[in-house]
XYZ file of N, CA and C in Angstrom:
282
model
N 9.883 15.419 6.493
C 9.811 14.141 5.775
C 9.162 14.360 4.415
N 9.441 13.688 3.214
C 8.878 13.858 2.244
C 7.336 13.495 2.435
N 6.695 14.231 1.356
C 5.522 14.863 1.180
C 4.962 13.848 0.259
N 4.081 13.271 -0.007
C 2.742 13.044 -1.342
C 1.774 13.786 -1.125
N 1.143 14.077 -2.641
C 0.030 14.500 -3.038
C -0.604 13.589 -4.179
N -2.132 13.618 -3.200
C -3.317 12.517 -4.014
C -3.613 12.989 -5.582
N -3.247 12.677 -6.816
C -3.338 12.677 -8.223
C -5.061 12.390 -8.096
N -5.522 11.916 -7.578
C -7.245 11.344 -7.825
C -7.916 11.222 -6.629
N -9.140 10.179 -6.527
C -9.882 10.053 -5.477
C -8.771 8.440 -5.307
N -8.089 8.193 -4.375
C -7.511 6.932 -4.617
C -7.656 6.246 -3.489
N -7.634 4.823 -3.175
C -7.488 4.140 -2.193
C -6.147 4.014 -1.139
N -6.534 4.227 0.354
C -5.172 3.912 0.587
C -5.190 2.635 1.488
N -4.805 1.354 1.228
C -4.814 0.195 1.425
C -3.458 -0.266 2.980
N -4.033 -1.869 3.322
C -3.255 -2.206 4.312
C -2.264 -2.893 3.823
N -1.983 -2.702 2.965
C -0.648 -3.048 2.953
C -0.213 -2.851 0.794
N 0.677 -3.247 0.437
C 1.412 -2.570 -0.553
C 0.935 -3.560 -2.019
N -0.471 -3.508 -2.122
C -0.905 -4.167 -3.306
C -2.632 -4.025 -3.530
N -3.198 -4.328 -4.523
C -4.631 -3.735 -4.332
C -5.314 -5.166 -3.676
N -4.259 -6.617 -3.599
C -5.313 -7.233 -2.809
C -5.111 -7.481 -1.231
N -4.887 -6.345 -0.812
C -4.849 -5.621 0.246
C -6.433 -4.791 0.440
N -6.860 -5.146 1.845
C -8.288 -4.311 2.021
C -8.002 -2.701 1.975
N -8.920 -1.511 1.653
C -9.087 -0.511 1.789
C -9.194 0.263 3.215
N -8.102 1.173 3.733
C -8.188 1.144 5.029
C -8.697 3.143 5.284
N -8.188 3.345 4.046
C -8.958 4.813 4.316
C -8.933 5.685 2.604
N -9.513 6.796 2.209
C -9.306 7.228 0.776
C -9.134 8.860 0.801
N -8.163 9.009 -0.277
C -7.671 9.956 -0.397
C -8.366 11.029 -1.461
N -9.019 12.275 -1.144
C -9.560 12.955 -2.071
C -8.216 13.710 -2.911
N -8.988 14.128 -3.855
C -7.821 14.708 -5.049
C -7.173 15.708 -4.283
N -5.598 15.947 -4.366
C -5.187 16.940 -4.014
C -5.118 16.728 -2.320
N -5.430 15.531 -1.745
C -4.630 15.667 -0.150
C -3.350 15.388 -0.035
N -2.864 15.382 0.886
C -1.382 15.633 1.316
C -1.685 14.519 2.214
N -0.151 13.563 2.358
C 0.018 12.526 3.136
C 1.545 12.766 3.381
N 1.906 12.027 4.909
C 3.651 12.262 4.616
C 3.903 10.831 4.532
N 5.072 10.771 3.913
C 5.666 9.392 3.185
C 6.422 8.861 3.872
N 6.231 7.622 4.618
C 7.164 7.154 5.701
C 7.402 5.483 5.391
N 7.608 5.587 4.393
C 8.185 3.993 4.282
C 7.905 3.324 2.482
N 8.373 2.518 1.758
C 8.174 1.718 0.962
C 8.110 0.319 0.749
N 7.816 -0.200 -0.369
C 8.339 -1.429 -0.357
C 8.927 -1.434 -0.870
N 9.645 -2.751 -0.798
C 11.242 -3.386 -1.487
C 11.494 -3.267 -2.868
N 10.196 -3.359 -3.653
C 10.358 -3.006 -4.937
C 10.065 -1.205 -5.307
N 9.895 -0.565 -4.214
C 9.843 1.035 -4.337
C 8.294 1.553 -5.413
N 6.907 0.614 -5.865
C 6.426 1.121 -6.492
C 4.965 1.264 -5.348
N 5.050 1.016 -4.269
C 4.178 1.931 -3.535
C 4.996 2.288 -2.409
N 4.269 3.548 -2.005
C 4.431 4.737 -0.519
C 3.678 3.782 0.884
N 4.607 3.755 1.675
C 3.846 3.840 2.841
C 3.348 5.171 3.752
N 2.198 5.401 3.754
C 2.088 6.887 4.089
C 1.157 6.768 5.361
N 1.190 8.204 6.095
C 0.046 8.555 7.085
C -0.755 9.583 6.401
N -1.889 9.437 6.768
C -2.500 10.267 6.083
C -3.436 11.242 7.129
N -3.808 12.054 6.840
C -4.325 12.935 8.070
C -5.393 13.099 9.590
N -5.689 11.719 9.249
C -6.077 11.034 10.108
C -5.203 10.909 11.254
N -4.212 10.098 10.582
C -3.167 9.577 11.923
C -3.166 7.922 11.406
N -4.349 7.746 10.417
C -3.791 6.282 9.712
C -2.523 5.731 8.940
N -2.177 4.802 9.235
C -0.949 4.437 8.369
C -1.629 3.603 7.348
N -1.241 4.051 6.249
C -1.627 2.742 4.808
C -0.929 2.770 3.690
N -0.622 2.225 2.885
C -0.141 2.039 1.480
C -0.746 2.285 0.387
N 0.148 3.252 -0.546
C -0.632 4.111 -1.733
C 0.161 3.910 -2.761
N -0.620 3.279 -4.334
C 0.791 2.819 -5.191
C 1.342 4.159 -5.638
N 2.346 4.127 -5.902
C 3.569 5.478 -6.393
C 3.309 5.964 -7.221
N 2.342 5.456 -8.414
C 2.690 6.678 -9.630
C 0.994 7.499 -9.170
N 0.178 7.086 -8.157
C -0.925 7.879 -7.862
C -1.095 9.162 -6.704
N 0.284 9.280 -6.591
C 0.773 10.232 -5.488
C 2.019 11.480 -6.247
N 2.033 12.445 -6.087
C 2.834 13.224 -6.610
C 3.799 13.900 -4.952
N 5.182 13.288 -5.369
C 5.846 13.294 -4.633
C 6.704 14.928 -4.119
N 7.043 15.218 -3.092
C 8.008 16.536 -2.813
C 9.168 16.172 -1.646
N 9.826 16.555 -1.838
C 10.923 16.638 -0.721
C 11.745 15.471 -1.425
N 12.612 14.957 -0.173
C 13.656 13.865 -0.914
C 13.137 12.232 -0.516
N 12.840 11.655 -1.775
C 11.658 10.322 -1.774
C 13.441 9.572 -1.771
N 14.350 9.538 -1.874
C 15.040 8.821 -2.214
C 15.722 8.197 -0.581
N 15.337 9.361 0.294
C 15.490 8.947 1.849
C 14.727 7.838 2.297
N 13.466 7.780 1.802
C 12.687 6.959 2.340
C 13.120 5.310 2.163
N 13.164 4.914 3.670
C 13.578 3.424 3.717
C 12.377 2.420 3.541
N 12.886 1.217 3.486
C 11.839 0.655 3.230
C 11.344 0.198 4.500
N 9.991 -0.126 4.317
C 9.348 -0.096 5.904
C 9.909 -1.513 6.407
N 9.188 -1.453 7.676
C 10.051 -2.706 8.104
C 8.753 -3.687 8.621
N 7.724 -3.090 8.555
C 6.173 -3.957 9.162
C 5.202 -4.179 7.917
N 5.865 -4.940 6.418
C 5.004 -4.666 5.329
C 4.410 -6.245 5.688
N 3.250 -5.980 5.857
C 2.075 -7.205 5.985
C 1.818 -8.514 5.065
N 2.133 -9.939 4.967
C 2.191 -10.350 3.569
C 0.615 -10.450 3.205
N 0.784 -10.823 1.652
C -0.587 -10.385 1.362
C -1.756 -11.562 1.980
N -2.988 -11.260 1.776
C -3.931 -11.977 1.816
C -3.476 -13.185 0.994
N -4.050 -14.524 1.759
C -4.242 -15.737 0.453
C -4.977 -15.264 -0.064
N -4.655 -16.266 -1.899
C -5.643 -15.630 -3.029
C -6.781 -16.826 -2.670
N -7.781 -16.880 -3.254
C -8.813 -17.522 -3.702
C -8.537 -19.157 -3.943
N -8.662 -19.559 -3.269
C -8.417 -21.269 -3.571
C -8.216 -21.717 -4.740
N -7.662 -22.514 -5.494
C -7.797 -22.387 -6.936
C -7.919 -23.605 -6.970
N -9.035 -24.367 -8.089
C -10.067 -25.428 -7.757
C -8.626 -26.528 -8.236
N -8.777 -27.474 -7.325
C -7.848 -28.618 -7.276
C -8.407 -30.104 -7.176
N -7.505 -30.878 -8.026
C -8.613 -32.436 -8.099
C -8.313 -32.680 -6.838
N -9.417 -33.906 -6.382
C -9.438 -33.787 -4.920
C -8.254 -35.219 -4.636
N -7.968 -34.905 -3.201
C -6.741 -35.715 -2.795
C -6.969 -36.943 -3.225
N -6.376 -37.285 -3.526
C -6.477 -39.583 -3.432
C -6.530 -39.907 -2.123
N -7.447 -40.582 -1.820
C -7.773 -40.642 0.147
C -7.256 -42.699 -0.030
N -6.419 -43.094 0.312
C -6.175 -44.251 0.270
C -7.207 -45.190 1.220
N -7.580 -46.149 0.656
C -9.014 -46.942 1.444
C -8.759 -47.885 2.239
């Protein structure tokens, strides 16, 4: 299966965006195998040597073998709600 390699110290997250929690981290230069994407192809779904599965964005991984096999996953998590965003309050009829 195609191969990544960690470009930095990088995060590898639960699912395919940074507001996604941190589920494990990759020192420079580890190796993960690449088993899935998302729909828009700009992060890896990878295992990493653990035996964890997490999501790593694409241009922070240096890729080998054939990335163009890789399907897109089929268990991508939707994201977290964002932050409430302050709203006038309802009209409560009396």
């Amino acid at each position: 299966s195609p191969q990544g390699k960690s470009t930095g110290l990088i995060n590898v997250r639960s699912g395919p965006g940074t507001e996604f929690g941190t589920v494990a981290a990759l020192n420079p230069d580890e190796a993960v195998d690449i088993v899935g994407k998302n729909p828009a192809g700009d992060w890896w779904q990878v295992t990493v040597s653990s035996g964890a599965t997490g999501w790593v964005f694409g241009q922070l991984l240096q890729t080998s073998g054939d990335v163009s096999s890789v399907a897109v996953a089929s268990d991508i998590p939707t994201p977290p709600p964002a932050a409430p965003a302050a709203e006038a309050p309802a009209e409560v009829a009396t």
